PDB file of C-alpha atoms in Angstrom:
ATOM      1  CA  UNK A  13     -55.909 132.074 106.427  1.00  0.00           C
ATOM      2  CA  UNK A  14     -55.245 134.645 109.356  1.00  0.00           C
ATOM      3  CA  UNK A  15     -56.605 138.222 108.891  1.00  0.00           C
ATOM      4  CA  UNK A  16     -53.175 139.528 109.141  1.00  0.00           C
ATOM      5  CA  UNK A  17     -52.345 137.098 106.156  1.00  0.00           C
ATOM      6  CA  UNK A  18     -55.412 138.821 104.570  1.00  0.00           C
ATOM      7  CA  UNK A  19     -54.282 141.865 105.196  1.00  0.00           C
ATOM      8  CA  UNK A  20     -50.985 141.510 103.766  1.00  0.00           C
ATOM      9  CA  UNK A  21     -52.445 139.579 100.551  1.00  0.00           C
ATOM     10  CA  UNK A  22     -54.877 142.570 100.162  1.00  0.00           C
ATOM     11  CA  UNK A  23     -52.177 145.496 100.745  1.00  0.00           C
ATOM     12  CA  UNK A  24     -49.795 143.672  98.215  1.00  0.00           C
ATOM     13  CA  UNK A  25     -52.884 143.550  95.565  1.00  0.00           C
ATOM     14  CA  UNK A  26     -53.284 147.658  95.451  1.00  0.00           C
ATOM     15  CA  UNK A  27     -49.918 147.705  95.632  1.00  0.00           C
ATOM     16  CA  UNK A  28     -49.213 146.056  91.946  1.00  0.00           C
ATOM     17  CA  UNK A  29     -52.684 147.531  90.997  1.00  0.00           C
ATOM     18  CA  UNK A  30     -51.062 151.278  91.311  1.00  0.00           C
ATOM     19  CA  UNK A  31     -47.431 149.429  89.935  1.00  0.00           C
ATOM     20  CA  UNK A  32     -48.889 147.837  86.842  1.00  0.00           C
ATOM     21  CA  UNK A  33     -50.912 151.458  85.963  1.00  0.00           C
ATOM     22  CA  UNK A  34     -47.743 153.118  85.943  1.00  0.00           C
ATOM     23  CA  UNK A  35     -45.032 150.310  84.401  1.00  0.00           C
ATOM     24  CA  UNK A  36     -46.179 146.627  83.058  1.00  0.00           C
ATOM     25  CA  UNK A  37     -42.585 145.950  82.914  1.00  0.00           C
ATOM     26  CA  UNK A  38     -42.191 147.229  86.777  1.00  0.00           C
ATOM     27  CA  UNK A  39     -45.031 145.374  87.642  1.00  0.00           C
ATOM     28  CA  UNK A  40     -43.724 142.296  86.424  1.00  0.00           C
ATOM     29  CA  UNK A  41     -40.244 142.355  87.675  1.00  0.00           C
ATOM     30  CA  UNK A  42     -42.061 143.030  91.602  1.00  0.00           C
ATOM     31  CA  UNK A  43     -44.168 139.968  91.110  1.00  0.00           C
ATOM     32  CA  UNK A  44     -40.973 137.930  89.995  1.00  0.00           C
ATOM     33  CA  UNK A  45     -39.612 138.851  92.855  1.00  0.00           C
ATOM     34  CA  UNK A  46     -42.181 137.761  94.980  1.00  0.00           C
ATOM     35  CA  UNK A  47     -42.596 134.474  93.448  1.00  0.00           C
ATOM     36  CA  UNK A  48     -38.910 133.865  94.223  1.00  0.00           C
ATOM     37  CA  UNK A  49     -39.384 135.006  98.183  1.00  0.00           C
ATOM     38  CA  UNK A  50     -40.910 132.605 100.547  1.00  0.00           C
ATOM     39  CA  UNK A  51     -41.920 135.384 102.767  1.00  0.00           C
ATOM     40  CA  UNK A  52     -44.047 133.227 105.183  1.00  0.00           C
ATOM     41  CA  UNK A  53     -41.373 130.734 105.255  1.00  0.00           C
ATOM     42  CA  UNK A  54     -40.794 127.882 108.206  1.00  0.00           C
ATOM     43  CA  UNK A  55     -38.544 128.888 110.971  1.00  0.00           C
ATOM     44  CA  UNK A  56     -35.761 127.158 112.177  1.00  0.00           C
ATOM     45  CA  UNK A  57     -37.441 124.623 115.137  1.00  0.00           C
ATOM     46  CA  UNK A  58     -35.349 121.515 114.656  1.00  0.00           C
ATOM     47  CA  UNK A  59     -37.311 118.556 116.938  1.00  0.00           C
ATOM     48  CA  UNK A  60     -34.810 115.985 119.031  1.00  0.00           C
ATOM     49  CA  UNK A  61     -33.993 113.637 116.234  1.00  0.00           C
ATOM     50  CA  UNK A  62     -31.931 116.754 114.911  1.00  0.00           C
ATOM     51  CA  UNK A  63     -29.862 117.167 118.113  1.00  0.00           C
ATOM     52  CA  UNK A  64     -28.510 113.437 117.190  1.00  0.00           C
ATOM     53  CA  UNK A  65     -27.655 114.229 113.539  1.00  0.00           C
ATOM     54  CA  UNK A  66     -24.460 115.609 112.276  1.00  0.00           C
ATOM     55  CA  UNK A  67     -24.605 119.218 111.228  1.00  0.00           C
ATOM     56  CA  UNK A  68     -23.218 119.798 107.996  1.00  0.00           C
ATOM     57  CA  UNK A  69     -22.717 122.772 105.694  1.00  0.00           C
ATOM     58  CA  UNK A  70     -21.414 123.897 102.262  1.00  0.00           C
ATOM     59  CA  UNK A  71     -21.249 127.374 100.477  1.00  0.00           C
ATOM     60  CA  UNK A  72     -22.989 127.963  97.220  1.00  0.00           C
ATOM     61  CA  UNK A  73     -23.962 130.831  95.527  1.00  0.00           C
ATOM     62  CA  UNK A  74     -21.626 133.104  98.122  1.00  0.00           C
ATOM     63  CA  UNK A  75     -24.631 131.260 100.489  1.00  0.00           C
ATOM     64  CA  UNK A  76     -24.086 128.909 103.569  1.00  0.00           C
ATOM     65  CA  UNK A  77     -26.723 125.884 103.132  1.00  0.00           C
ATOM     66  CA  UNK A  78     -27.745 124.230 106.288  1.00  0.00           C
ATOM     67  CA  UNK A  79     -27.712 120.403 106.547  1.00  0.00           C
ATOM     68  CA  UNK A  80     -28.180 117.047 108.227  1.00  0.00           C
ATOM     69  CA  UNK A  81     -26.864 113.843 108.306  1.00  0.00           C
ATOM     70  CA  UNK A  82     -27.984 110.590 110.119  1.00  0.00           C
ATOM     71  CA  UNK A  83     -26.287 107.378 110.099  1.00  0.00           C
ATOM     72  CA  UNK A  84     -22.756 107.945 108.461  1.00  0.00           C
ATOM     73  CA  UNK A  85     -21.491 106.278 106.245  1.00  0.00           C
ATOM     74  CA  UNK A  86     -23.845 103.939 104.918  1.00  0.00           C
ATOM     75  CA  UNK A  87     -24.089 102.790 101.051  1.00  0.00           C
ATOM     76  CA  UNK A  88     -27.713 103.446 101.053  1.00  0.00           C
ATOM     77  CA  UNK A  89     -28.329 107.301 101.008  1.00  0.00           C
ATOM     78  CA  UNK A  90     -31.647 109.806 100.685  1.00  0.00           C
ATOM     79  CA  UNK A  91     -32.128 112.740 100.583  1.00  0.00           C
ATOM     80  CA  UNK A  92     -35.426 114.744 101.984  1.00  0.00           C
ATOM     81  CA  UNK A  93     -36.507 117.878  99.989  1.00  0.00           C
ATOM     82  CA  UNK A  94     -39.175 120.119 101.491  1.00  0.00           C
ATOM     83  CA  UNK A  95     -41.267 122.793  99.835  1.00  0.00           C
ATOM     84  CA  UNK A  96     -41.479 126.329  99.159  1.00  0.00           C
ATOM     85  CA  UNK A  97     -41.844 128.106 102.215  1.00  0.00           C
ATOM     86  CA  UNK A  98     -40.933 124.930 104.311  1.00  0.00           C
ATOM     87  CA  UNK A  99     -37.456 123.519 106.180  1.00  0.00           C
ATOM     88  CA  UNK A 100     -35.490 120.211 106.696  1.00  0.00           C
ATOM     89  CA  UNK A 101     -37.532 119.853 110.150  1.00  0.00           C
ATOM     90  CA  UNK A 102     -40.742 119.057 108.825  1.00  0.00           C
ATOM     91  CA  UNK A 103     -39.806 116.011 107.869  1.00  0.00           C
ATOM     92  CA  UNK A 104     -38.692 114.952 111.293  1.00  0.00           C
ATOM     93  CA  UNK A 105     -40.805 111.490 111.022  1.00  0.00           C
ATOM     94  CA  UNK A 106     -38.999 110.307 108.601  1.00  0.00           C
ATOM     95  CA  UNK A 107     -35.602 109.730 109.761  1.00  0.00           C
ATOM     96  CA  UNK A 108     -35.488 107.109 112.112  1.00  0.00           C
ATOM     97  CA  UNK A 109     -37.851 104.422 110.170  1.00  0.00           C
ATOM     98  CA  UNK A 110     -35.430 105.336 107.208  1.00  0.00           C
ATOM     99  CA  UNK A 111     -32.102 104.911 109.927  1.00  0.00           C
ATOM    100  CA  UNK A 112     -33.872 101.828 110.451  1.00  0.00           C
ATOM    101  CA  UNK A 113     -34.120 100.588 107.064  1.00  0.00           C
ATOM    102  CA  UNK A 114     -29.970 101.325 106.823  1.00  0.00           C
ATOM    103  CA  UNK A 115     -30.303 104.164 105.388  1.00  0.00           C
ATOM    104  CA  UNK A 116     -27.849 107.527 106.029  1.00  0.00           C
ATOM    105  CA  UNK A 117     -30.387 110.452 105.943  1.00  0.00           C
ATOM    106  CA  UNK A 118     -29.333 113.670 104.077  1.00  0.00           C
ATOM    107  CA  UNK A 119     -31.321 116.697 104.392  1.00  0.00           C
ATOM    108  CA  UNK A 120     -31.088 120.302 104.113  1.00  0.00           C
ATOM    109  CA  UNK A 121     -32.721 124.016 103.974  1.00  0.00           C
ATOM    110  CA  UNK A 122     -32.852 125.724 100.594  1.00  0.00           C
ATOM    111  CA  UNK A 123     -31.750 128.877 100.515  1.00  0.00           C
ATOM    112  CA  UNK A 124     -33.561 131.346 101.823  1.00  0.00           C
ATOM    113  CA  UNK A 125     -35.335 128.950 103.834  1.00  0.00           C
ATOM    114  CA  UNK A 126     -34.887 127.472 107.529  1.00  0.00           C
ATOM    115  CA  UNK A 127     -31.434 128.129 109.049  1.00  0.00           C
ATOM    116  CA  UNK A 128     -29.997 128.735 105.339  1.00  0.00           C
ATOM    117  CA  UNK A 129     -28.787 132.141 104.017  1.00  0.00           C
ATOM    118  CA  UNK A 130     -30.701 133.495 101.374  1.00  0.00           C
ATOM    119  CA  UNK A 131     -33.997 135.775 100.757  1.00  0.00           C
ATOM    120  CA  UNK A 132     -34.867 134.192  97.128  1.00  0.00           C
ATOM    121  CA  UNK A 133     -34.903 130.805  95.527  1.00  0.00           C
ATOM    122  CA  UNK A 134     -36.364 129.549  92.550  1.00  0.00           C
ATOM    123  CA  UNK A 135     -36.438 125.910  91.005  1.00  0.00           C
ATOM    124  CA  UNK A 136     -33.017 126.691  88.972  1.00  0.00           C
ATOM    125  CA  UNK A 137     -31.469 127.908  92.232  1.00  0.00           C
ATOM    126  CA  UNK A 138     -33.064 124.459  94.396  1.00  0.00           C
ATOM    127  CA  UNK A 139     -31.499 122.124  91.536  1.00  0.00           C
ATOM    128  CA  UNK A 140     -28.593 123.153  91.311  1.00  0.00           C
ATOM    129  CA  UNK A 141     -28.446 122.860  94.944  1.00  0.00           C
ATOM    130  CA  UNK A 142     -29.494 119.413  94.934  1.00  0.00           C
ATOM    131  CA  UNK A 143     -26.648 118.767  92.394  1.00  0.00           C
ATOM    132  CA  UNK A 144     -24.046 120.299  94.621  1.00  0.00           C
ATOM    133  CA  UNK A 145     -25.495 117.870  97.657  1.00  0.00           C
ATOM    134  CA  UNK A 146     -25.044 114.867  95.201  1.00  0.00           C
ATOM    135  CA  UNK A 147     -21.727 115.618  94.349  1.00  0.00           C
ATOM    136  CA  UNK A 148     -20.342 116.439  97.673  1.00  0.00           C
ATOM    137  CA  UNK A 149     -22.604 113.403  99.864  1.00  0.00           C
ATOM    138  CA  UNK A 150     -23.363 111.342  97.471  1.00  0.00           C
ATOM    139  CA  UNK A 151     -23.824 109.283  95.895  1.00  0.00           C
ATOM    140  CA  UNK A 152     -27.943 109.656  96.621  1.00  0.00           C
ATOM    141  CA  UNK A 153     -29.671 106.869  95.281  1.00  0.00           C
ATOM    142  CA  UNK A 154     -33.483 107.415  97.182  1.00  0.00           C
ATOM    143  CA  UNK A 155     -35.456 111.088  97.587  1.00  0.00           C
ATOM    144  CA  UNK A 156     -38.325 111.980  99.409  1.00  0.00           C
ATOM    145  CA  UNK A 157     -39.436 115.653  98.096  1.00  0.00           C
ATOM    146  CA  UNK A 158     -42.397 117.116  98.646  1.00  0.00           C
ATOM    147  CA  UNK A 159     -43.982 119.967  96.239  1.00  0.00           C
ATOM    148  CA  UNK A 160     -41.482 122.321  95.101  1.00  0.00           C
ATOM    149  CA  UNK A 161     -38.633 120.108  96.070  1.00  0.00           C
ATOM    150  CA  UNK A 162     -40.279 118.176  93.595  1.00  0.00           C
ATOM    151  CA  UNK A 163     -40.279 120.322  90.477  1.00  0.00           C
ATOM    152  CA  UNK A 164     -36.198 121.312  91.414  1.00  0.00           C
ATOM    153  CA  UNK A 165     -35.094 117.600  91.795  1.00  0.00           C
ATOM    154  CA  UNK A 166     -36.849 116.269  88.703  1.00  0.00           C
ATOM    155  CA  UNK A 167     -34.057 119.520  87.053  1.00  0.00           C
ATOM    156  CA  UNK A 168     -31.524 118.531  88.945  1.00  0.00           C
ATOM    157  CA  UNK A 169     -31.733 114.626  87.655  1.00  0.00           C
ATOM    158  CA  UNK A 170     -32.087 115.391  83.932  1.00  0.00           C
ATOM    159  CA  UNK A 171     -28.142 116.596  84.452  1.00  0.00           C
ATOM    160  CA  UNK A 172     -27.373 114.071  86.990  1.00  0.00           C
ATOM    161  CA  UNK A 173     -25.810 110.261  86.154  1.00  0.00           C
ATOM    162  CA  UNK A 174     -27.459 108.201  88.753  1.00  0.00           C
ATOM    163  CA  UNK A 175     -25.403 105.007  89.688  1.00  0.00           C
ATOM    164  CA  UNK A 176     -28.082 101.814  89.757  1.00  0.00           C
ATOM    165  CA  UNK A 177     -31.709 102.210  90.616  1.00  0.00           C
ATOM    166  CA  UNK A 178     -32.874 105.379  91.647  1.00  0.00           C
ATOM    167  CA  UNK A 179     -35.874 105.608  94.038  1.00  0.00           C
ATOM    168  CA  UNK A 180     -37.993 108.490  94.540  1.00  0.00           C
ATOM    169  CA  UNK A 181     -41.279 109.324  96.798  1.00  0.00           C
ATOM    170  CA  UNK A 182     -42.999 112.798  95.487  1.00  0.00           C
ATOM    171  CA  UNK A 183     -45.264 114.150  97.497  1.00  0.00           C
ATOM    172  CA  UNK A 184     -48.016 116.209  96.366  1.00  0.00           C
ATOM    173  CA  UNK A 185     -44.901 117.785  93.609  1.00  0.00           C
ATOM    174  CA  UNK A 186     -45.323 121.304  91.659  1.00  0.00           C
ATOM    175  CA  UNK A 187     -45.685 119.593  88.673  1.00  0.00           C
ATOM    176  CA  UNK A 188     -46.186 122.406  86.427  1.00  0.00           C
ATOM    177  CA  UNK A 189     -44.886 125.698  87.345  1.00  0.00           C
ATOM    178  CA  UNK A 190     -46.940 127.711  84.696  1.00  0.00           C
ATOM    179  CA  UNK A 191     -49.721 126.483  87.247  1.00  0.00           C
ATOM    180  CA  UNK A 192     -48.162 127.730  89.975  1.00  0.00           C
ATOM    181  CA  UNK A 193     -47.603 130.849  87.925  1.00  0.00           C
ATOM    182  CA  UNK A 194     -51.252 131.161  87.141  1.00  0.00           C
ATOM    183  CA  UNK A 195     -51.969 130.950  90.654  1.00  0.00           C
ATOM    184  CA  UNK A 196     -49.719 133.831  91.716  1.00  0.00           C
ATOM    185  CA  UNK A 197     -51.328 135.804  88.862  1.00  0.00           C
ATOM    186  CA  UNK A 198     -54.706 135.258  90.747  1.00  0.00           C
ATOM    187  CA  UNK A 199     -53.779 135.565  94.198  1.00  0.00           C
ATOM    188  CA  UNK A 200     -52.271 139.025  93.271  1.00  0.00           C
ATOM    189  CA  UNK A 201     -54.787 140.107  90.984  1.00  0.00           C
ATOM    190  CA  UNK A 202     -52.795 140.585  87.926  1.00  0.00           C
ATOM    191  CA  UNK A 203     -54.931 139.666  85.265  1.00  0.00           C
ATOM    192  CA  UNK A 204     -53.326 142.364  82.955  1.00  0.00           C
ATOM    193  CA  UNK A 205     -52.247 140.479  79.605  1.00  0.00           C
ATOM    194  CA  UNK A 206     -49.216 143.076  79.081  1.00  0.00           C
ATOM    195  CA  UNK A 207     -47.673 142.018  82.585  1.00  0.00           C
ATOM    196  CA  UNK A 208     -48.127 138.606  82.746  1.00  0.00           C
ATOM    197  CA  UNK A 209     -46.806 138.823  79.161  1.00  0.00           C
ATOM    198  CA  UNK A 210     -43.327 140.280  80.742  1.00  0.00           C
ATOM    199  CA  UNK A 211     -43.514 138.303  84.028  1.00  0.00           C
ATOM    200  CA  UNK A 212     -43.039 135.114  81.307  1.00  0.00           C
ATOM    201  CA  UNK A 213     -40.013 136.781  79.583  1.00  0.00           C
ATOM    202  CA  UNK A 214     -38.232 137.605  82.643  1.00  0.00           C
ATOM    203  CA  UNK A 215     -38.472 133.373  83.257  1.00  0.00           C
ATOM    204  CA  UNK A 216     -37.007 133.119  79.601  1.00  0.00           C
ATOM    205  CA  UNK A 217     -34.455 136.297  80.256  1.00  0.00           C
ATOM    206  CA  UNK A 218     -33.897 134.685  83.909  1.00  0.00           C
ATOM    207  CA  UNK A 219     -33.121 130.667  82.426  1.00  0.00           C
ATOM    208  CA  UNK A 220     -33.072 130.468  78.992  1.00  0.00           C
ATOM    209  CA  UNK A 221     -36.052 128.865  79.131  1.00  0.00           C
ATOM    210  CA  UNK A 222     -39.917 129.210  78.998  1.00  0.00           C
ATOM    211  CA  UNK A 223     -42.207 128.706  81.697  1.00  0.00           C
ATOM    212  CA  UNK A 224     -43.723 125.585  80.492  1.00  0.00           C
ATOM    213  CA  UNK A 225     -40.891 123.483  80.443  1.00  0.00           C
ATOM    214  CA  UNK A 226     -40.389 124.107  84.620  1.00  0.00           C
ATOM    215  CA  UNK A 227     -42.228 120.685  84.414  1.00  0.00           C
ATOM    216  CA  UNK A 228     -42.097 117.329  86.340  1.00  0.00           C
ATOM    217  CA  UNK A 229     -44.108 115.848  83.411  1.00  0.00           C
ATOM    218  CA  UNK A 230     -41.541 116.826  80.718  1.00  0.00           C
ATOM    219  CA  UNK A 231     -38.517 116.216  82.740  1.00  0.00           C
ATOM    220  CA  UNK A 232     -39.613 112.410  83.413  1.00  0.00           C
ATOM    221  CA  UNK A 233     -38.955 111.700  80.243  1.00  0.00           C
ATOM    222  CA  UNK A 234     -34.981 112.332  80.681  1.00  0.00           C
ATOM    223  CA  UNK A 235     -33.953 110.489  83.669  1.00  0.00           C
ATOM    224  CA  UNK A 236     -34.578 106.952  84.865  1.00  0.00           C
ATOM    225  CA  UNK A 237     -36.391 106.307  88.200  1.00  0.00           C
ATOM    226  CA  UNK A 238     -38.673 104.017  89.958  1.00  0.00           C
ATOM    227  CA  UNK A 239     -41.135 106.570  91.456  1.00  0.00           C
ATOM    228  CA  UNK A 240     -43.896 106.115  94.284  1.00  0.00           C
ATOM    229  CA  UNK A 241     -46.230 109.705  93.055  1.00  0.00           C
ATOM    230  CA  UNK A 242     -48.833 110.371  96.331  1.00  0.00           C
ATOM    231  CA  UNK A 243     -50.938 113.218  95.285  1.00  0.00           C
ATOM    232  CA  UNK A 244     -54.548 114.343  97.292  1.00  0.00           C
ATOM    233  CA  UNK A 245     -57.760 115.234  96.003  1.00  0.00           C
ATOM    234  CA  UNK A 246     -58.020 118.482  97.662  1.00  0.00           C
ATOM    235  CA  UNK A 247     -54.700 119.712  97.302  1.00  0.00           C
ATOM    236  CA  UNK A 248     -55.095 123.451  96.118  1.00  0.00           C
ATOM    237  CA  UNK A 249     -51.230 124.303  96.439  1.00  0.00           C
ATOM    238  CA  UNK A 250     -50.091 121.492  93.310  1.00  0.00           C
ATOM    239  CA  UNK A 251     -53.622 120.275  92.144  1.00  0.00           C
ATOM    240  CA  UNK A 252     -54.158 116.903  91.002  1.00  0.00           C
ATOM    241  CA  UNK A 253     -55.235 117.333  87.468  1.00  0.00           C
ATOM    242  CA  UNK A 254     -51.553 118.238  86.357  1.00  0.00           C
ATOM    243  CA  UNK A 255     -50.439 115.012  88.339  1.00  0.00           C
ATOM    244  CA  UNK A 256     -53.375 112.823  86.583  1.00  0.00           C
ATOM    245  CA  UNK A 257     -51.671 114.235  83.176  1.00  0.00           C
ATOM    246  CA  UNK A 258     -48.664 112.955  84.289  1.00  0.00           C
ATOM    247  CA  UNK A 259     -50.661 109.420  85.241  1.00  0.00           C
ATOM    248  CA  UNK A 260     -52.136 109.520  81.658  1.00  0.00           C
ATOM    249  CA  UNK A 261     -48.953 109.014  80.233  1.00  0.00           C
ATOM    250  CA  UNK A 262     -49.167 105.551  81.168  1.00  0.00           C
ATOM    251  CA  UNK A 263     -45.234 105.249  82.847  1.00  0.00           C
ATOM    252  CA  UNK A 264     -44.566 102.041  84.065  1.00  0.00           C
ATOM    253  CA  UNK A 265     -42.060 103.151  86.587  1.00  0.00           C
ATOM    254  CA  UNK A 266     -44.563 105.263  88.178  1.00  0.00           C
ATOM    255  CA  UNK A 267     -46.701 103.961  90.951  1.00  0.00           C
ATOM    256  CA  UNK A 268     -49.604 106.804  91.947  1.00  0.00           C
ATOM    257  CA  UNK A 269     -51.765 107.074  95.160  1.00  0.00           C
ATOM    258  CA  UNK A 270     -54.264 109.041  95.270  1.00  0.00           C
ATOM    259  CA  UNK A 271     -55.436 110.394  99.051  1.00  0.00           C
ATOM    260  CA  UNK A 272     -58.503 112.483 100.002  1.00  0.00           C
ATOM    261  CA  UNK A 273     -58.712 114.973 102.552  1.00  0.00           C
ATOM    262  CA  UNK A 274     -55.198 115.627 103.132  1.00  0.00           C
ATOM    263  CA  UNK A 275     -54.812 118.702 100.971  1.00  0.00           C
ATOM    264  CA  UNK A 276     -50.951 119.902 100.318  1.00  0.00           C
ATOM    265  CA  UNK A 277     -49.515 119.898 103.611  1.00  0.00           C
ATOM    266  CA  UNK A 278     -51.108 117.287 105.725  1.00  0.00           C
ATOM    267  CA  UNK A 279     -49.867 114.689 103.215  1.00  0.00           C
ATOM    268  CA  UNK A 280     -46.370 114.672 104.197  1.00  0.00           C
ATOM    269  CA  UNK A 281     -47.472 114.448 107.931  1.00  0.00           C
ATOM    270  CA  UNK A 282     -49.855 111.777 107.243  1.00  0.00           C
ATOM    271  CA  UNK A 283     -48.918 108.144 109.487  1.00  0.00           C
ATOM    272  CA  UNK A 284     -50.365 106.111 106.488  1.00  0.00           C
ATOM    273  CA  UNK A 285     -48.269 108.287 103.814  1.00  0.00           C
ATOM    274  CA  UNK A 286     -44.880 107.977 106.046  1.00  0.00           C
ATOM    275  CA  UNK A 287     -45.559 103.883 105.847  1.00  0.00           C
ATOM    276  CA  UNK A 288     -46.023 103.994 102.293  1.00  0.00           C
ATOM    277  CA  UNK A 289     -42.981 105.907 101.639  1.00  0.00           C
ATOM    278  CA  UNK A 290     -40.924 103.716 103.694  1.00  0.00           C
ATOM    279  CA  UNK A 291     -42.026 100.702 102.797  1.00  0.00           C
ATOM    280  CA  UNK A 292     -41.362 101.916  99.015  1.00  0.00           C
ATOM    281  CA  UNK A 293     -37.859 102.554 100.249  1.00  0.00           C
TER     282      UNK A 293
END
């Protein structure tokens, strides 16, 4: 981490400190916010492979959403999902082997991320997005998405009728977001019972639901999908003990591989994890 990345982390920690002294409720509602704000997010850098892509573009929430798309029309169509804080372009390596493989490539930036408009997202706002993209480019029957893409499309395909087989490659997926929850709650310092109390019922106020069921594990169990799951040892973003849960549950349309010394990010730039993923495809 860079010392002004330290710096930042530490400032924001007095910060709720003095917030949470004076309002739990206040305290809460600032650290919802921040979980919804990719603050160090990826900016737009689009590599050559984007300059022969079509640019596409649709407006949802008020909100223009940023696109690509490779190899129209084809009847085989996927769609690449990045993570929180990430962009479209990171996935860069992807598109030709898939163009390739006959494929039409679809992706696109969240909101609030890469060249879309936005300054907050959360994994309601990311499904519903990737229903929107369904119904407008689709039909999609292959994804790649890689953490918090993951948590938002497994959402998005509980409400979604898939036509045939679906396909999907998670990488190194959120799988539980009271984890990721519990995270922010320790990388801000709020170990106060009263605000992490409210941050929780602003989720429920926010959805209509709680925390725990923002869950890959739970959501499997209402959609159908043949699923290639690549998680790494030392991920510390999504860690692999909530994937192994998922593993314990003994799917049969679930085919794990477990890397080491990738962590959260390299695994999506990995040569050996692109093959994988394509030859799954």
């Amino acid at each position: 981490m860079k010392f002004s990345q330290r710096l930042a982390i530490g400032y924001i920690q007095t910060k709720f400190k003095v917030i949470a002294a004076l309002s739990k409720r206040k305290a809460a509602e600032k650290a919802f916010e921040l979980f919804c704000t990719p603050y160090l997010k990826s900016k737009p850098k689009n590599p050559p492979i984007f300059s022969s892509a079509k640019q596409v573009h649709f407006k949802f929430n008020s909100l223009r959403v940023q696109g690509w798309q490779w190899n129209h029309p084809q009847q085989k169509k996927i769609l690449i999902l990045h993570g929180f804080g990430s962009a479209a372009h990171k996935f860069h390596h992807f598109v030709k082997p898939l163009v390739n493989k006959g494929y039409e490539v679809l992706a696109f930036d969240a909101p609030a991320h890469g060249s879309s408009e936005g300054k907050k997202v959360n994994a309601v706002i990311y499904s519903e997005m990737i229903e929107k993209i369904i119904e407008r480019y689709g039909p999609v029957q292959s994804f790649i998405a890689h953490s918090f893409g993951g948590i938002a499309l497994s959402l998005a395909l509980e409400k979604t009728k898939q036509p045939g087989l679906t396909k999907i490659a998670f990488l190194a997926p959120a799988t539980e977001t009271l984890t990721a929850v519990k995270q922010a709650f320790t990388m801000l310092k709020l170990s106060d019972a009263e605000v992490q109390k409210e941050f929780h019922n602003m989720i429920l106020k926010v959805s209509g639901k709680p925390t725990e069921w923002f869950s890959v594990r739970r959501a499997l169990k209402n959609f159908d999908a043949n699923v290639l799951w690549i998680h790494d040892e030392d991920d510390d973003i999504t860690p692999l003990s909530d994937a192994l849960k998922v593993k314990e549950d003994n799917h049969t349309n679930i085919h794990f591989v477990i890397t080491k010394g990738l962590g959260h990010y390299n695994i999506y730039r990995d040569a050996a994890v692109k093959n994988k993923v394509i030859e799954f495809m």
